Structure formats: structure tokens, C-alpha cells
């Protein structure tokens, strides 16, 4: 089974609208969860992480994610997107001490 | 402080040729890794190293070799390139293998085309 699943390969959203990018993880992996962002022609950078504690995690650029153990989910949200949020977003988990990435969700901001 | 430096940025190879992708870091990180990124596949781990002299296989190691003779460098070798190895390659480092609280630091990638 996939360690981490991102159900949406692309998400179009209008500027200033809210967005949610979905991520589900396998119950067989550790509950260390991450979201990374990749802007065009760049490497990835960390957006936020959940290691323990509060299930609502705040990251950079106004993004937040909620860890839901019962639903094995770690969805990423932003209340109002900006054109500069155009990027690909990757959910990641730890499996056997290695960071395993989902297939990514490309966020398209519509004017 | 350059962080993670990958060279070259672009490379075109013919099938059967060999080459080495370079990765250097100046952050004294113990953990270094190579990923390949393909459309619709996300990032897949090729090889990783938890310190000088120690390497291990990731998810897709076939066709690639690595070595770690120093803390700073982690080259990725393609001994006989195949079209299936056309991809964007990223080097990523972290303080230590169990340092989950610290992020992965990525280079800017090497775009490889094998014809």
C-alpha cells in the first residue's frame, strides 16, 4: 500500500478563495508528517510539519494543516490564496527513517 | 553559505554513456540523499547516506551507484544511462537521519535527458 496518497494531481482555485489540498497516509508509517512546496524550477522547501502535540499546525505563507489520526489524514489549507502560491505541493511521511513523498498536487491560481 | 549545490544543472546523454551528478553541502549535515522527480510520480528516493562511508538503497536504486567518502560530497553515478533515467534529480540533506524536527534541504536539481 502507498505510504502517502495525494488524491488530487491538480487543484484550480480562484485568487483570494480558500483551498484544501488532501493527503492521506498509511497507518503503517510513523506519524511524522510534512508538507513541502516546490516553486517552478526550484527544489522543495518545508512548509510545515507535524511531529507531536497540537493537531493543528501552522506553517509559512499562511498555510496550516490538521492531523487527523482517525481518518489518517493531514490536509493542507489556506483561507485565501494568492497568485504567488502557484506551485506544486508534496505531502511526506517518515517510513523506516526515510522521508517518502506523495505524488504531488499542482495548485493553479485563477485570476 | 551555499547550502546544497548540485552540478551540472542540465545534461544530455546518449544511451550507454556514463556520468556523475555532483552534490556538495556546507552545512555539516550527516544525512544526504538523492531523489528523482518524474511527472505524476512525485519524488522517489534513489540512495541515501547517514554519514561518511555509509550508504544504503532507497525505493528505486537500480542503475545508480553512490559513495560517501567525505561529509560534504555525495555523488550519484550512472554507469550506463538509459532513456528511463531521463528525469530531474534532487540532492537533499538533513542534520541526521533521525532529526525529524529539522527539514530536508534541497539543491536546485539536475535535469537529465537520455536519448
mmCIF file with all atom_site columns, C-alpha atoms in Angstrom:
data_model
loop_
_atom_site.group_PDB
_atom_site.id
_atom_site.type_symbol
_atom_site.label_atom_id
_atom_site.label_alt_id
_atom_site.label_comp_id
_atom_site.label_asym_id
_atom_site.label_entity_id
_atom_site.label_seq_id
_atom_site.pdbx_PDB_ins_code
_atom_site.Cartn_x
_atom_site.Cartn_y
_atom_site.Cartn_z
_atom_site.occupancy
_atom_site.B_iso_or_equiv
_atom_site.pdbx_formal_charge
_atom_site.auth_seq_id
_atom_site.auth_comp_id
_atom_site.auth_asym_id
_atom_site.auth_atom_id
_atom_site.pdbx_PDB_model_num
ATOM 1   C CA . UNK A 1 1   ? 0.000   0.000  0.000   1.00 0.00 ? 1   UNK A CA 1
ATOM 2   C CA . UNK A 1 2   ? 1.076   3.563  -0.647  1.00 0.00 ? 2   UNK A CA 1
ATOM 3   C CA . UNK A 1 3   ? 2.634   5.234  2.373   1.00 0.00 ? 3   UNK A CA 1
ATOM 4   C CA . UNK A 1 4   ? 1.172   8.573  1.430   1.00 0.00 ? 4   UNK A CA 1
ATOM 5   C CA . UNK A 1 5   ? -1.598  9.435  -1.030  1.00 0.00 ? 5   UNK A CA 1
ATOM 6   C CA . UNK A 1 6   ? -2.409  12.779 -2.554  1.00 0.00 ? 6   UNK A CA 1
ATOM 7   C CA . UNK A 1 7   ? -5.745  12.304 -4.249  1.00 0.00 ? 7   UNK A CA 1
ATOM 8   C CA . UNK A 1 8   ? -5.685  15.400 -6.434  1.00 0.00 ? 8   UNK A CA 1
ATOM 9   C CA . UNK A 1 9   ? -2.971  15.839 -9.041  1.00 0.00 ? 9   UNK A CA 1
ATOM 10  C CA . UNK A 1 10  ? -4.180  19.365 -9.849  1.00 0.00 ? 10  UNK A CA 1
ATOM 11  C CA . UNK A 1 11  ? -6.357  21.855 -7.991  1.00 0.00 ? 11  UNK A CA 1
ATOM 12  C CA . UNK A 1 12  ? -7.588  25.038 -9.686  1.00 0.00 ? 12  UNK A CA 1
ATOM 13  C CA . UNK A 1 13  ? -8.801  27.815 -7.395  1.00 0.00 ? 13  UNK A CA 1
ATOM 14  C CA . UNK A 1 14  ? -9.655  31.457 -7.831  1.00 0.00 ? 14  UNK A CA 1
ATOM 15  C CA . UNK A 1 15  ? -7.405  34.073 -6.286  1.00 0.00 ? 15  UNK A CA 1
ATOM 16  C CA . UNK A 1 16  ? -8.488  35.016 -2.736  1.00 0.00 ? 16  UNK A CA 1
ATOM 17  C CA . UNK A 1 17  ? -10.591 31.844 -2.440  1.00 0.00 ? 17  UNK A CA 1
ATOM 18  C CA . UNK A 1 18  ? -9.850  29.162 0.177   1.00 0.00 ? 18  UNK A CA 1
ATOM 19  C CA . UNK A 1 19  ? -8.101  25.946 -0.768  1.00 0.00 ? 19  UNK A CA 1
ATOM 20  C CA . UNK A 1 20  ? -7.629  22.485 0.702   1.00 0.00 ? 20  UNK A CA 1
ATOM 21  C CA . UNK A 1 21  ? -5.063  20.011 -0.590  1.00 0.00 ? 21  UNK A CA 1
ATOM 22  C CA . UNK A 1 22  ? -5.706  16.490 0.571   1.00 0.00 ? 22  UNK A CA 1
ATOM 23  C CA . UNK A 1 23  ? -3.222  13.997 1.969   1.00 0.00 ? 23  UNK A CA 1
ATOM 24  C CA . UNK A 1 24  ? -3.858  10.583 3.449   1.00 0.00 ? 24  UNK A CA 1
ATOM 25  C CA . UNK A 1 25  ? -1.182  8.394  4.961   1.00 0.00 ? 25  UNK A CA 1
ATOM 26  C CA . UNK A 1 26  ? -0.906  4.695  5.635   1.00 0.00 ? 26  UNK A CA 1
ATOM 27  C CA . UNK A 1 27  ? -1.441  3.645  9.231   1.00 0.00 ? 27  UNK A CA 1
ATOM 28  C CA . UNK A 1 28  ? 1.726   1.533  8.893   1.00 0.00 ? 28  UNK A CA 1
ATOM 29  C CA . UNK A 1 29  ? 4.026   4.575  8.818   1.00 0.00 ? 29  UNK A CA 1
ATOM 30  C CA . UNK A 1 30  ? 5.132   6.726  11.708  1.00 0.00 ? 30  UNK A CA 1
ATOM 31  C CA . UNK A 1 31  ? 3.036   9.810  12.396  1.00 0.00 ? 31  UNK A CA 1
ATOM 32  C CA . UNK A 1 32  ? 5.682   12.314 11.425  1.00 0.00 ? 32  UNK A CA 1
ATOM 33  C CA . UNK A 1 33  ? 4.053   14.278 8.633   1.00 0.00 ? 33  UNK A CA 1
ATOM 34  C CA . UNK A 1 34  ? 5.263   17.088 6.405   1.00 0.00 ? 34  UNK A CA 1
ATOM 35  C CA . UNK A 1 35  ? 4.163   19.370 3.628   1.00 0.00 ? 35  UNK A CA 1
ATOM 36  C CA . UNK A 1 36  ? 6.760   20.675 1.191   1.00 0.00 ? 36  UNK A CA 1
ATOM 37  C CA . UNK A 1 37  ? 6.297   23.245 -1.582  1.00 0.00 ? 37  UNK A CA 1
ATOM 38  C CA . UNK A 1 38  ? 8.103   23.420 -4.895  1.00 0.00 ? 38  UNK A CA 1
ATOM 39  C CA . UNK A 1 39  ? 8.028   26.670 -6.837  1.00 0.00 ? 39  UNK A CA 1
ATOM 40  C CA . UNK A 1 40  ? 8.784   26.490 -10.570 1.00 0.00 ? 40  UNK A CA 1
ATOM 41  C CA . UNK A 1 41  ? 12.360  25.456 -11.386 1.00 0.00 ? 41  UNK A CA 1
ATOM 42  C CA . UNK A 1 42  ? 13.365  25.156 -7.749  1.00 0.00 ? 42  UNK A CA 1
ATOM 43  C CA . UNK A 1 43  ? 13.977  22.465 -5.186  1.00 0.00 ? 43  UNK A CA 1
ATOM 44  C CA . UNK A 1 44  ? 11.489  21.726 -2.425  1.00 0.00 ? 44  UNK A CA 1
ATOM 45  C CA . UNK A 1 45  ? 11.216  23.686 0.806   1.00 0.00 ? 45  UNK A CA 1
ATOM 46  C CA . UNK A 1 46  ? 9.454   22.823 4.040   1.00 0.00 ? 46  UNK A CA 1
ATOM 47  C CA . UNK A 1 47  ? 6.014   24.391 4.506   1.00 0.00 ? 47  UNK A CA 1
ATOM 48  C CA . UNK A 1 48  ? 5.089   22.808 7.835   1.00 0.00 ? 48  UNK A CA 1
ATOM 49  C CA . UNK A 1 49  ? 5.450   19.648 9.877   1.00 0.00 ? 49  UNK A CA 1
ATOM 50  C CA . UNK A 1 50  ? 3.625   17.575 12.489  1.00 0.00 ? 50  UNK A CA 1
ATOM 51  C CA . UNK A 1 51  ? 5.735   15.601 14.928  1.00 0.00 ? 51  UNK A CA 1
ATOM 52  C CA . UNK A 1 52  ? 3.524   15.594 18.035  1.00 0.00 ? 52  UNK A CA 1
ATOM 53  C CA . UNK A 1 53  ? 1.315   17.868 20.142  1.00 0.00 ? 53  UNK A CA 1
ATOM 54  C CA . UNK A 1 54  ? -1.405  20.118 18.763  1.00 0.00 ? 54  UNK A CA 1
ATOM 55  C CA . UNK A 1 55  ? -3.144  18.614 15.765  1.00 0.00 ? 55  UNK A CA 1
ATOM 56  C CA . UNK A 1 56  ? -3.420  21.990 14.043  1.00 0.00 ? 56  UNK A CA 1
ATOM 57  C CA . UNK A 1 57  ? -0.074  23.006 12.636  1.00 0.00 ? 57  UNK A CA 1
ATOM 58  C CA . UNK A 1 58  ? 0.692   26.433 11.227  1.00 0.00 ? 58  UNK A CA 1
ATOM 59  C CA . UNK A 1 59  ? 3.321   26.912 8.560   1.00 0.00 ? 59  UNK A CA 1
ATOM 60  C CA . UNK A 1 60  ? 4.806   29.609 6.406   1.00 0.00 ? 60  UNK A CA 1
ATOM 61  C CA . UNK A 1 61  ? 2.895   31.827 3.967   1.00 0.00 ? 61  UNK A CA 1
ATOM 62  C CA . UNK A 1 62  ? -0.420  31.460 5.833   1.00 0.00 ? 62  UNK A CA 1
ATOM 63  C CA . UNK A 1 63  ? -0.766  27.712 5.328   1.00 0.00 ? 63  UNK A CA 1
ATOM 64  C CA . UNK A 1 64  ? -1.947  25.322 8.035   1.00 0.00 ? 64  UNK A CA 1
ATOM 65  C CA . UNK A 1 65  ? -2.652  21.612 8.253   1.00 0.00 ? 65  UNK A CA 1
ATOM 66  C CA . UNK A 1 66  ? -4.661  19.418 10.565  1.00 0.00 ? 66  UNK A CA 1
ATOM 67  C CA . UNK A 1 67  ? -3.539  15.988 11.699  1.00 0.00 ? 67  UNK A CA 1
ATOM 68  C CA . UNK A 1 68  ? -6.494  13.617 11.958  1.00 0.00 ? 68  UNK A CA 1
ATOM 69  C CA . UNK A 1 69  ? -5.487  10.236 13.341  1.00 0.00 ? 69  UNK A CA 1
ATOM 70  C CA . UNK A 1 70  ? -8.894  8.581  12.959  1.00 0.00 ? 70  UNK A CA 1
ATOM 71  C CA . UNK A 1 71  ? -9.055  9.497  9.280   1.00 0.00 ? 71  UNK A CA 1
ATOM 72  C CA . UNK A 1 72  ? -5.286  9.096  8.718   1.00 0.00 ? 72  UNK A CA 1
ATOM 73  C CA . UNK A 1 73  ? -5.266  12.481 7.019   1.00 0.00 ? 73  UNK A CA 1
ATOM 74  C CA . UNK A 1 74  ? -3.094  15.580 7.028   1.00 0.00 ? 74  UNK A CA 1
ATOM 75  C CA . UNK A 1 75  ? -4.865  18.040 4.745   1.00 0.00 ? 75  UNK A CA 1
ATOM 76  C CA . UNK A 1 76  ? -3.288  21.397 3.911   1.00 0.00 ? 76  UNK A CA 1
ATOM 77  C CA . UNK A 1 77  ? -5.420  24.539 3.947   1.00 0.00 ? 77  UNK A CA 1
ATOM 78  C CA . UNK A 1 78  ? -5.169  28.242 3.258   1.00 0.00 ? 78  UNK A CA 1
ATOM 79  C CA . UNK A 1 79  ? -8.103  30.618 3.767   1.00 0.00 ? 79  UNK A CA 1
ATOM 80  C CA . UNK A 1 80  ? -7.222  32.950 0.898   1.00 0.00 ? 80  UNK A CA 1
ATOM 81  C CA . UNK A 1 81  ? -4.757  32.090 -1.862  1.00 0.00 ? 81  UNK A CA 1
ATOM 82  C CA . UNK A 1 82  ? -2.568  34.473 -3.788  1.00 0.00 ? 82  UNK A CA 1
ATOM 83  C CA . UNK A 1 83  ? -1.090  34.176 -7.256  1.00 0.00 ? 83  UNK A CA 1
ATOM 84  C CA . UNK A 1 84  ? 2.295   33.651 -5.605  1.00 0.00 ? 84  UNK A CA 1
ATOM 85  C CA . UNK A 1 85  ? 1.008   30.353 -4.151  1.00 0.00 ? 85  UNK A CA 1
ATOM 86  C CA . UNK A 1 86  ? 1.188   28.807 -7.617  1.00 0.00 ? 86  UNK A CA 1
ATOM 87  C CA . UNK A 1 87  ? 3.405   25.783 -7.001  1.00 0.00 ? 87  UNK A CA 1
ATOM 88  C CA . UNK A 1 88  ? 3.408   22.038 -6.521  1.00 0.00 ? 88  UNK A CA 1
ATOM 89  C CA . UNK A 1 89  ? 2.750   20.772 -3.014  1.00 0.00 ? 89  UNK A CA 1
ATOM 90  C CA . UNK A 1 90  ? 4.022   17.492 -1.636  1.00 0.00 ? 90  UNK A CA 1
ATOM 91  C CA . UNK A 1 91  ? 2.874   15.610 1.430   1.00 0.00 ? 91  UNK A CA 1
ATOM 92  C CA . UNK A 1 92  ? 5.562   13.437 3.021   1.00 0.00 ? 92  UNK A CA 1
ATOM 93  C CA . UNK A 1 93  ? 5.880   10.831 5.762   1.00 0.00 ? 93  UNK A CA 1
ATOM 94  C CA . UNK A 1 94  ? 8.662   9.035  7.560   1.00 0.00 ? 94  UNK A CA 1
ATOM 95  C CA . UNK A 1 95  ? 8.981   5.334  6.769   1.00 0.00 ? 95  UNK A CA 1
ATOM 96  C CA . UNK A 1 96  ? 11.929  3.363  8.137   1.00 0.00 ? 96  UNK A CA 1
ATOM 97  C CA . UNK A 1 97  ? 13.763  6.631  8.882   1.00 0.00 ? 97  UNK A CA 1
ATOM 98  C CA . UNK A 1 98  ? 13.397  7.752  5.264   1.00 0.00 ? 98  UNK A CA 1
ATOM 99  C CA . UNK A 1 99  ? 11.242  10.614 4.012   1.00 0.00 ? 99  UNK A CA 1
ATOM 100 C CA . UNK A 1 100 ? 8.728   9.327  1.447   1.00 0.00 ? 100 UNK A CA 1
ATOM 101 C CA . UNK A 1 101 ? 6.861   11.817 -0.719  1.00 0.00 ? 101 UNK A CA 1
ATOM 102 C CA . UNK A 1 102 ? 3.404   11.724 -2.236  1.00 0.00 ? 102 UNK A CA 1
ATOM 103 C CA . UNK A 1 103 ? 2.946   12.298 -5.961  1.00 0.00 ? 103 UNK A CA 1
ATOM 104 C CA . UNK A 1 104 ? 2.238   15.982 -5.525  1.00 0.00 ? 104 UNK A CA 1
ATOM 105 C CA . UNK A 1 105 ? -0.664  18.368 -6.114  1.00 0.00 ? 105 UNK A CA 1
ATOM 106 C CA . UNK A 1 106 ? -0.242  21.232 -8.546  1.00 0.00 ? 106 UNK A CA 1
ATOM 107 C CA . UNK A 1 107 ? -2.062  24.349 -7.347  1.00 0.00 ? 107 UNK A CA 1
ATOM 108 C CA . UNK A 1 108 ? -3.328  26.616 -10.146 1.00 0.00 ? 108 UNK A CA 1
ATOM 109 C CA . UNK A 1 109 ? -4.446  30.063 -9.122  1.00 0.00 ? 109 UNK A CA 1
ATOM 110 C CA . UNK A 1 110 ? -7.076  31.514 -11.461 1.00 0.00 ? 110 UNK A CA 1
ATOM 111 C CA . UNK A 1 111 ? -7.330  35.317 -11.838 1.00 0.00 ? 111 UNK A CA 1
ATOM 112 C CA . UNK B 2 1   ? 26.924  29.676 2.962   1.00 0.00 ? 1   UNK B CA 1
ATOM 113 C CA . UNK B 2 2   ? 25.840  27.934 -0.235  1.00 0.00 ? 2   UNK B CA 1
ATOM 114 C CA . UNK B 2 3   ? 23.675  25.178 1.320   1.00 0.00 ? 3   UNK B CA 1
ATOM 115 C CA . UNK B 2 4   ? 23.244  22.294 -1.147  1.00 0.00 ? 4   UNK B CA 1
ATOM 116 C CA . UNK B 2 5   ? 24.950  22.694 -4.518  1.00 0.00 ? 5   UNK B CA 1
ATOM 117 C CA . UNK B 2 6   ? 24.204  20.424 -7.456  1.00 0.00 ? 6   UNK B CA 1
ATOM 118 C CA . UNK B 2 7   ? 26.140  20.317 -10.693 1.00 0.00 ? 7   UNK B CA 1
ATOM 119 C CA . UNK B 2 8   ? 25.507  20.300 -13.573 1.00 0.00 ? 8   UNK B CA 1
ATOM 120 C CA . UNK B 2 9   ? 22.106  21.959 -13.905 1.00 0.00 ? 9   UNK B CA 1
ATOM 121 C CA . UNK B 2 10  ? 21.411  20.345 -17.262 1.00 0.00 ? 10  UNK B CA 1
ATOM 122 C CA . UNK B 2 11  ? 22.875  17.304 -19.022 1.00 0.00 ? 11  UNK B CA 1
ATOM 123 C CA . UNK B 2 12  ? 22.106  15.378 -22.182 1.00 0.00 ? 12  UNK B CA 1
ATOM 124 C CA . UNK B 2 13  ? 23.499  11.855 -22.520 1.00 0.00 ? 13  UNK B CA 1
ATOM 125 C CA . UNK B 2 14  ? 23.324  9.174  -25.147 1.00 0.00 ? 14  UNK B CA 1
ATOM 126 C CA . UNK B 2 15  ? 22.145  5.702  -24.150 1.00 0.00 ? 15  UNK B CA 1
ATOM 127 C CA . UNK B 2 16  ? 25.020  3.760  -22.658 1.00 0.00 ? 16  UNK B CA 1
ATOM 128 C CA . UNK B 2 17  ? 27.099  6.756  -21.617 1.00 0.00 ? 17  UNK B CA 1
ATOM 129 C CA . UNK B 2 18  ? 28.150  7.239  -18.029 1.00 0.00 ? 18  UNK B CA 1
ATOM 130 C CA . UNK B 2 19  ? 28.195  10.347 -15.897 1.00 0.00 ? 19  UNK B CA 1
ATOM 131 C CA . UNK B 2 20  ? 28.331  11.576 -12.331 1.00 0.00 ? 20  UNK B CA 1
ATOM 132 C CA . UNK B 2 21  ? 25.909  14.041 -10.787 1.00 0.00 ? 21  UNK B CA 1
ATOM 133 C CA . UNK B 2 22  ? 27.595  16.059 -8.087  1.00 0.00 ? 22  UNK B CA 1
ATOM 134 C CA . UNK B 2 23  ? 26.125  17.133 -4.762  1.00 0.00 ? 23  UNK B CA 1
ATOM 135 C CA . UNK B 2 24  ? 28.019  19.187 -2.203  1.00 0.00 ? 24  UNK B CA 1
ATOM 136 C CA . UNK B 2 25  ? 26.810  20.659 1.094   1.00 0.00 ? 25  UNK B CA 1
ATOM 137 C CA . UNK B 2 26  ? 28.475  23.047 3.522   1.00 0.00 ? 26  UNK B CA 1
ATOM 138 C CA . UNK B 2 27  ? 26.099  22.602 6.473   1.00 0.00 ? 27  UNK B CA 1
ATOM 139 C CA . UNK B 2 28  ? 27.901  19.642 8.077   1.00 0.00 ? 28  UNK B CA 1
ATOM 140 C CA . UNK B 2 29  ? 24.791  17.501 7.644   1.00 0.00 ? 29  UNK B CA 1
ATOM 141 C CA . UNK B 2 30  ? 25.197  13.795 8.306   1.00 0.00 ? 30  UNK B CA 1
ATOM 142 C CA . UNK B 2 31  ? 22.268  12.704 6.161   1.00 0.00 ? 31  UNK B CA 1
ATOM 143 C CA . UNK B 2 32  ? 22.364  13.093 2.374   1.00 0.00 ? 32  UNK B CA 1
ATOM 144 C CA . UNK B 2 33  ? 20.044  11.611 -0.200  1.00 0.00 ? 33  UNK B CA 1
ATOM 145 C CA . UNK B 2 34  ? 19.189  11.521 -3.895  1.00 0.00 ? 34  UNK B CA 1
ATOM 146 C CA . UNK B 2 35  ? 15.677  11.704 -5.300  1.00 0.00 ? 35  UNK B CA 1
ATOM 147 C CA . UNK B 2 36  ? 14.382  11.628 -8.832  1.00 0.00 ? 36  UNK B CA 1
ATOM 148 C CA . UNK B 2 37  ? 11.287  13.563 -9.823  1.00 0.00 ? 37  UNK B CA 1
ATOM 149 C CA . UNK B 2 38  ? 9.095   12.451 -12.689 1.00 0.00 ? 38  UNK B CA 1
ATOM 150 C CA . UNK B 2 39  ? 5.731   13.892 -13.776 1.00 0.00 ? 39  UNK B CA 1
ATOM 151 C CA . UNK B 2 40  ? 2.881   12.319 -11.845 1.00 0.00 ? 40  UNK B CA 1
ATOM 152 C CA . UNK B 2 41  ? 5.273   10.220 -9.748  1.00 0.00 ? 41  UNK B CA 1
ATOM 153 C CA . UNK B 2 42  ? 6.371   12.717 -7.116  1.00 0.00 ? 42  UNK B CA 1
ATOM 154 C CA . UNK B 2 43  ? 9.844   12.292 -5.681  1.00 0.00 ? 43  UNK B CA 1
ATOM 155 C CA . UNK B 2 44  ? 11.296  8.813  -5.306  1.00 0.00 ? 44  UNK B CA 1
ATOM 156 C CA . UNK B 2 45  ? 14.287  8.049  -3.130  1.00 0.00 ? 45  UNK B CA 1
ATOM 157 C CA . UNK B 2 46  ? 17.238  6.534  -5.013  1.00 0.00 ? 46  UNK B CA 1
ATOM 158 C CA . UNK B 2 47  ? 20.028  6.230  -2.430  1.00 0.00 ? 47  UNK B CA 1
ATOM 159 C CA . UNK B 2 48  ? 20.868  7.814  0.864   1.00 0.00 ? 48  UNK B CA 1
ATOM 160 C CA . UNK B 2 49  ? 23.746  8.111  3.318   1.00 0.00 ? 49  UNK B CA 1
ATOM 161 C CA . UNK B 2 50  ? 23.738  8.609  7.086   1.00 0.00 ? 50  UNK B CA 1
ATOM 162 C CA . UNK B 2 51  ? 27.406  9.578  7.249   1.00 0.00 ? 51  UNK B CA 1
ATOM 163 C CA . UNK B 2 52  ? 30.788  9.291  5.573   1.00 0.00 ? 52  UNK B CA 1
ATOM 164 C CA . UNK B 2 53  ? 31.438  5.715  4.475   1.00 0.00 ? 53  UNK B CA 1
ATOM 165 C CA . UNK B 2 54  ? 27.802  4.616  4.860   1.00 0.00 ? 54  UNK B CA 1
ATOM 166 C CA . UNK B 2 55  ? 25.274  4.350  2.032   1.00 0.00 ? 55  UNK B CA 1
ATOM 167 C CA . UNK B 2 56  ? 22.017  2.487  1.544   1.00 0.00 ? 56  UNK B CA 1
ATOM 168 C CA . UNK B 2 57  ? 19.375  1.928  -1.105  1.00 0.00 ? 57  UNK B CA 1
ATOM 169 C CA . UNK B 2 58  ? 16.104  3.767  -1.384  1.00 0.00 ? 58  UNK B CA 1
ATOM 170 C CA . UNK B 2 59  ? 12.983  2.952  -3.385  1.00 0.00 ? 59  UNK B CA 1
ATOM 171 C CA . UNK B 2 60  ? 14.486  2.983  -6.904  1.00 0.00 ? 60  UNK B CA 1
ATOM 172 C CA . UNK B 2 61  ? 18.239  2.213  -6.690  1.00 0.00 ? 61  UNK B CA 1
ATOM 173 C CA . UNK B 2 62  ? 18.708  0.151  -9.865  1.00 0.00 ? 62  UNK B CA 1
ATOM 174 C CA . UNK B 2 63  ? 21.044  1.721  -12.411 1.00 0.00 ? 63  UNK B CA 1
ATOM 175 C CA . UNK B 2 64  ? 22.620  4.113  -9.904  1.00 0.00 ? 64  UNK B CA 1
ATOM 176 C CA . UNK B 2 65  ? 25.679  3.974  -7.663  1.00 0.00 ? 65  UNK B CA 1
ATOM 177 C CA . UNK B 2 66  ? 26.699  6.274  -4.832  1.00 0.00 ? 66  UNK B CA 1
ATOM 178 C CA . UNK B 2 67  ? 29.617  6.731  -2.477  1.00 0.00 ? 67  UNK B CA 1
ATOM 179 C CA . UNK B 2 68  ? 30.245  8.971  0.526   1.00 0.00 ? 68  UNK B CA 1
ATOM 180 C CA . UNK B 2 69  ? 33.946  9.472  1.132   1.00 0.00 ? 69  UNK B CA 1
ATOM 181 C CA . UNK B 2 70  ? 33.500  12.842 2.844   1.00 0.00 ? 70  UNK B CA 1
ATOM 182 C CA . UNK B 2 71  ? 30.740  14.505 4.859   1.00 0.00 ? 71  UNK B CA 1
ATOM 183 C CA . UNK B 2 72  ? 30.392  17.225 2.231   1.00 0.00 ? 72  UNK B CA 1
ATOM 184 C CA . UNK B 2 73  ? 30.013  15.260 -1.007  1.00 0.00 ? 73  UNK B CA 1
ATOM 185 C CA . UNK B 2 74  ? 27.560  12.629 -2.209  1.00 0.00 ? 74  UNK B CA 1
ATOM 186 C CA . UNK B 2 75  ? 27.945  11.938 -5.952  1.00 0.00 ? 75  UNK B CA 1
ATOM 187 C CA . UNK B 2 76  ? 25.413  9.899  -7.920  1.00 0.00 ? 76  UNK B CA 1
ATOM 188 C CA . UNK B 2 77  ? 26.799  7.770  -10.751 1.00 0.00 ? 77  UNK B CA 1
ATOM 189 C CA . UNK B 2 78  ? 25.001  6.457  -13.789 1.00 0.00 ? 78  UNK B CA 1
ATOM 190 C CA . UNK B 2 79  ? 27.229  3.710  -15.211 1.00 0.00 ? 79  UNK B CA 1
ATOM 191 C CA . UNK B 2 80  ? 25.238  3.077  -18.402 1.00 0.00 ? 80  UNK B CA 1
ATOM 192 C CA . UNK B 2 81  ? 22.492  5.621  -18.960 1.00 0.00 ? 81  UNK B CA 1
ATOM 193 C CA . UNK B 2 82  ? 19.080  4.520  -20.215 1.00 0.00 ? 82  UNK B CA 1
ATOM 194 C CA . UNK B 2 83  ? 16.159  6.613  -21.530 1.00 0.00 ? 83  UNK B CA 1
ATOM 195 C CA . UNK B 2 84  ? 14.174  5.571  -18.429 1.00 0.00 ? 84  UNK B CA 1
ATOM 196 C CA . UNK B 2 85  ? 16.652  7.615  -16.383 1.00 0.00 ? 85  UNK B CA 1
ATOM 197 C CA . UNK B 2 86  ? 15.527  10.840 -18.020 1.00 0.00 ? 86  UNK B CA 1
ATOM 198 C CA . UNK B 2 87  ? 14.380  12.825 -15.005 1.00 0.00 ? 87  UNK B CA 1
ATOM 199 C CA . UNK B 2 88  ? 15.088  15.721 -12.676 1.00 0.00 ? 88  UNK B CA 1
ATOM 200 C CA . UNK B 2 89  ? 17.440  14.693 -9.879  1.00 0.00 ? 89  UNK B CA 1
ATOM 201 C CA . UNK B 2 90  ? 17.486  16.351 -6.470  1.00 0.00 ? 90  UNK B CA 1
ATOM 202 C CA . UNK B 2 91  ? 20.015  16.059 -3.716  1.00 0.00 ? 91  UNK B CA 1
ATOM 203 C CA . UNK B 2 92  ? 18.600  16.627 -0.229  1.00 0.00 ? 92  UNK B CA 1
ATOM 204 C CA . UNK B 2 93  ? 20.317  16.772 3.146   1.00 0.00 ? 93  UNK B CA 1
ATOM 205 C CA . UNK B 2 94  ? 19.319  16.794 6.789   1.00 0.00 ? 94  UNK B CA 1
ATOM 206 C CA . UNK B 2 95  ? 21.229  17.184 10.057  1.00 0.00 ? 95  UNK B CA 1
ATOM 207 C CA . UNK B 2 96  ? 20.851  13.492 10.903  1.00 0.00 ? 96  UNK B CA 1
ATOM 208 C CA . UNK B 2 97  ? 18.721  10.548 9.862   1.00 0.00 ? 97  UNK B CA 1
ATOM 209 C CA . UNK B 2 98  ? 16.551  10.779 12.966  1.00 0.00 ? 98  UNK B CA 1
ATOM 210 C CA . UNK B 2 99  ? 16.455  14.579 13.082  1.00 0.00 ? 99  UNK B CA 1
ATOM 211 C CA . UNK B 2 100 ? 12.805  14.728 12.042  1.00 0.00 ? 100 UNK B CA 1
ATOM 212 C CA . UNK B 2 101 ? 12.453  18.166 13.583  1.00 0.00 ? 101 UNK B CA 1
ATOM 213 C CA . UNK B 2 102 ? 14.880  19.563 11.012  1.00 0.00 ? 102 UNK B CA 1
ATOM 214 C CA . UNK B 2 103 ? 13.813  19.963 7.407   1.00 0.00 ? 103 UNK B CA 1
ATOM 215 C CA . UNK B 2 104 ? 15.302  18.431 4.305   1.00 0.00 ? 104 UNK B CA 1
ATOM 216 C CA . UNK B 2 105 ? 17.410  20.984 2.449   1.00 0.00 ? 105 UNK B CA 1
ATOM 217 C CA . UNK B 2 106 ? 17.198  20.593 -1.320  1.00 0.00 ? 106 UNK B CA 1
ATOM 218 C CA . UNK B 2 107 ? 19.514  21.567 -4.113  1.00 0.00 ? 107 UNK B CA 1
ATOM 219 C CA . UNK B 2 108 ? 18.085  23.177 -7.238  1.00 0.00 ? 108 UNK B CA 1
ATOM 220 C CA . UNK B 2 109 ? 18.160  19.970 -9.231  1.00 0.00 ? 109 UNK B CA 1
ATOM 221 C CA . UNK B 2 110 ? 19.864  18.483 -12.278 1.00 0.00 ? 110 UNK B CA 1
ATOM 222 C CA . UNK B 2 111 ? 17.729  17.984 -15.361 1.00 0.00 ? 111 UNK B CA 1
ATOM 223 C CA . UNK B 2 112 ? 18.989  14.899 -17.203 1.00 0.00 ? 112 UNK B CA 1
ATOM 224 C CA . UNK B 2 113 ? 17.888  13.775 -20.653 1.00 0.00 ? 113 UNK B CA 1
ATOM 225 C CA . UNK B 2 114 ? 18.985  10.414 -22.063 1.00 0.00 ? 114 UNK B CA 1
ATOM 226 C CA . UNK B 2 115 ? 18.459  9.956  -25.800 1.00 0.00 ? 115 UNK B CA 1
#
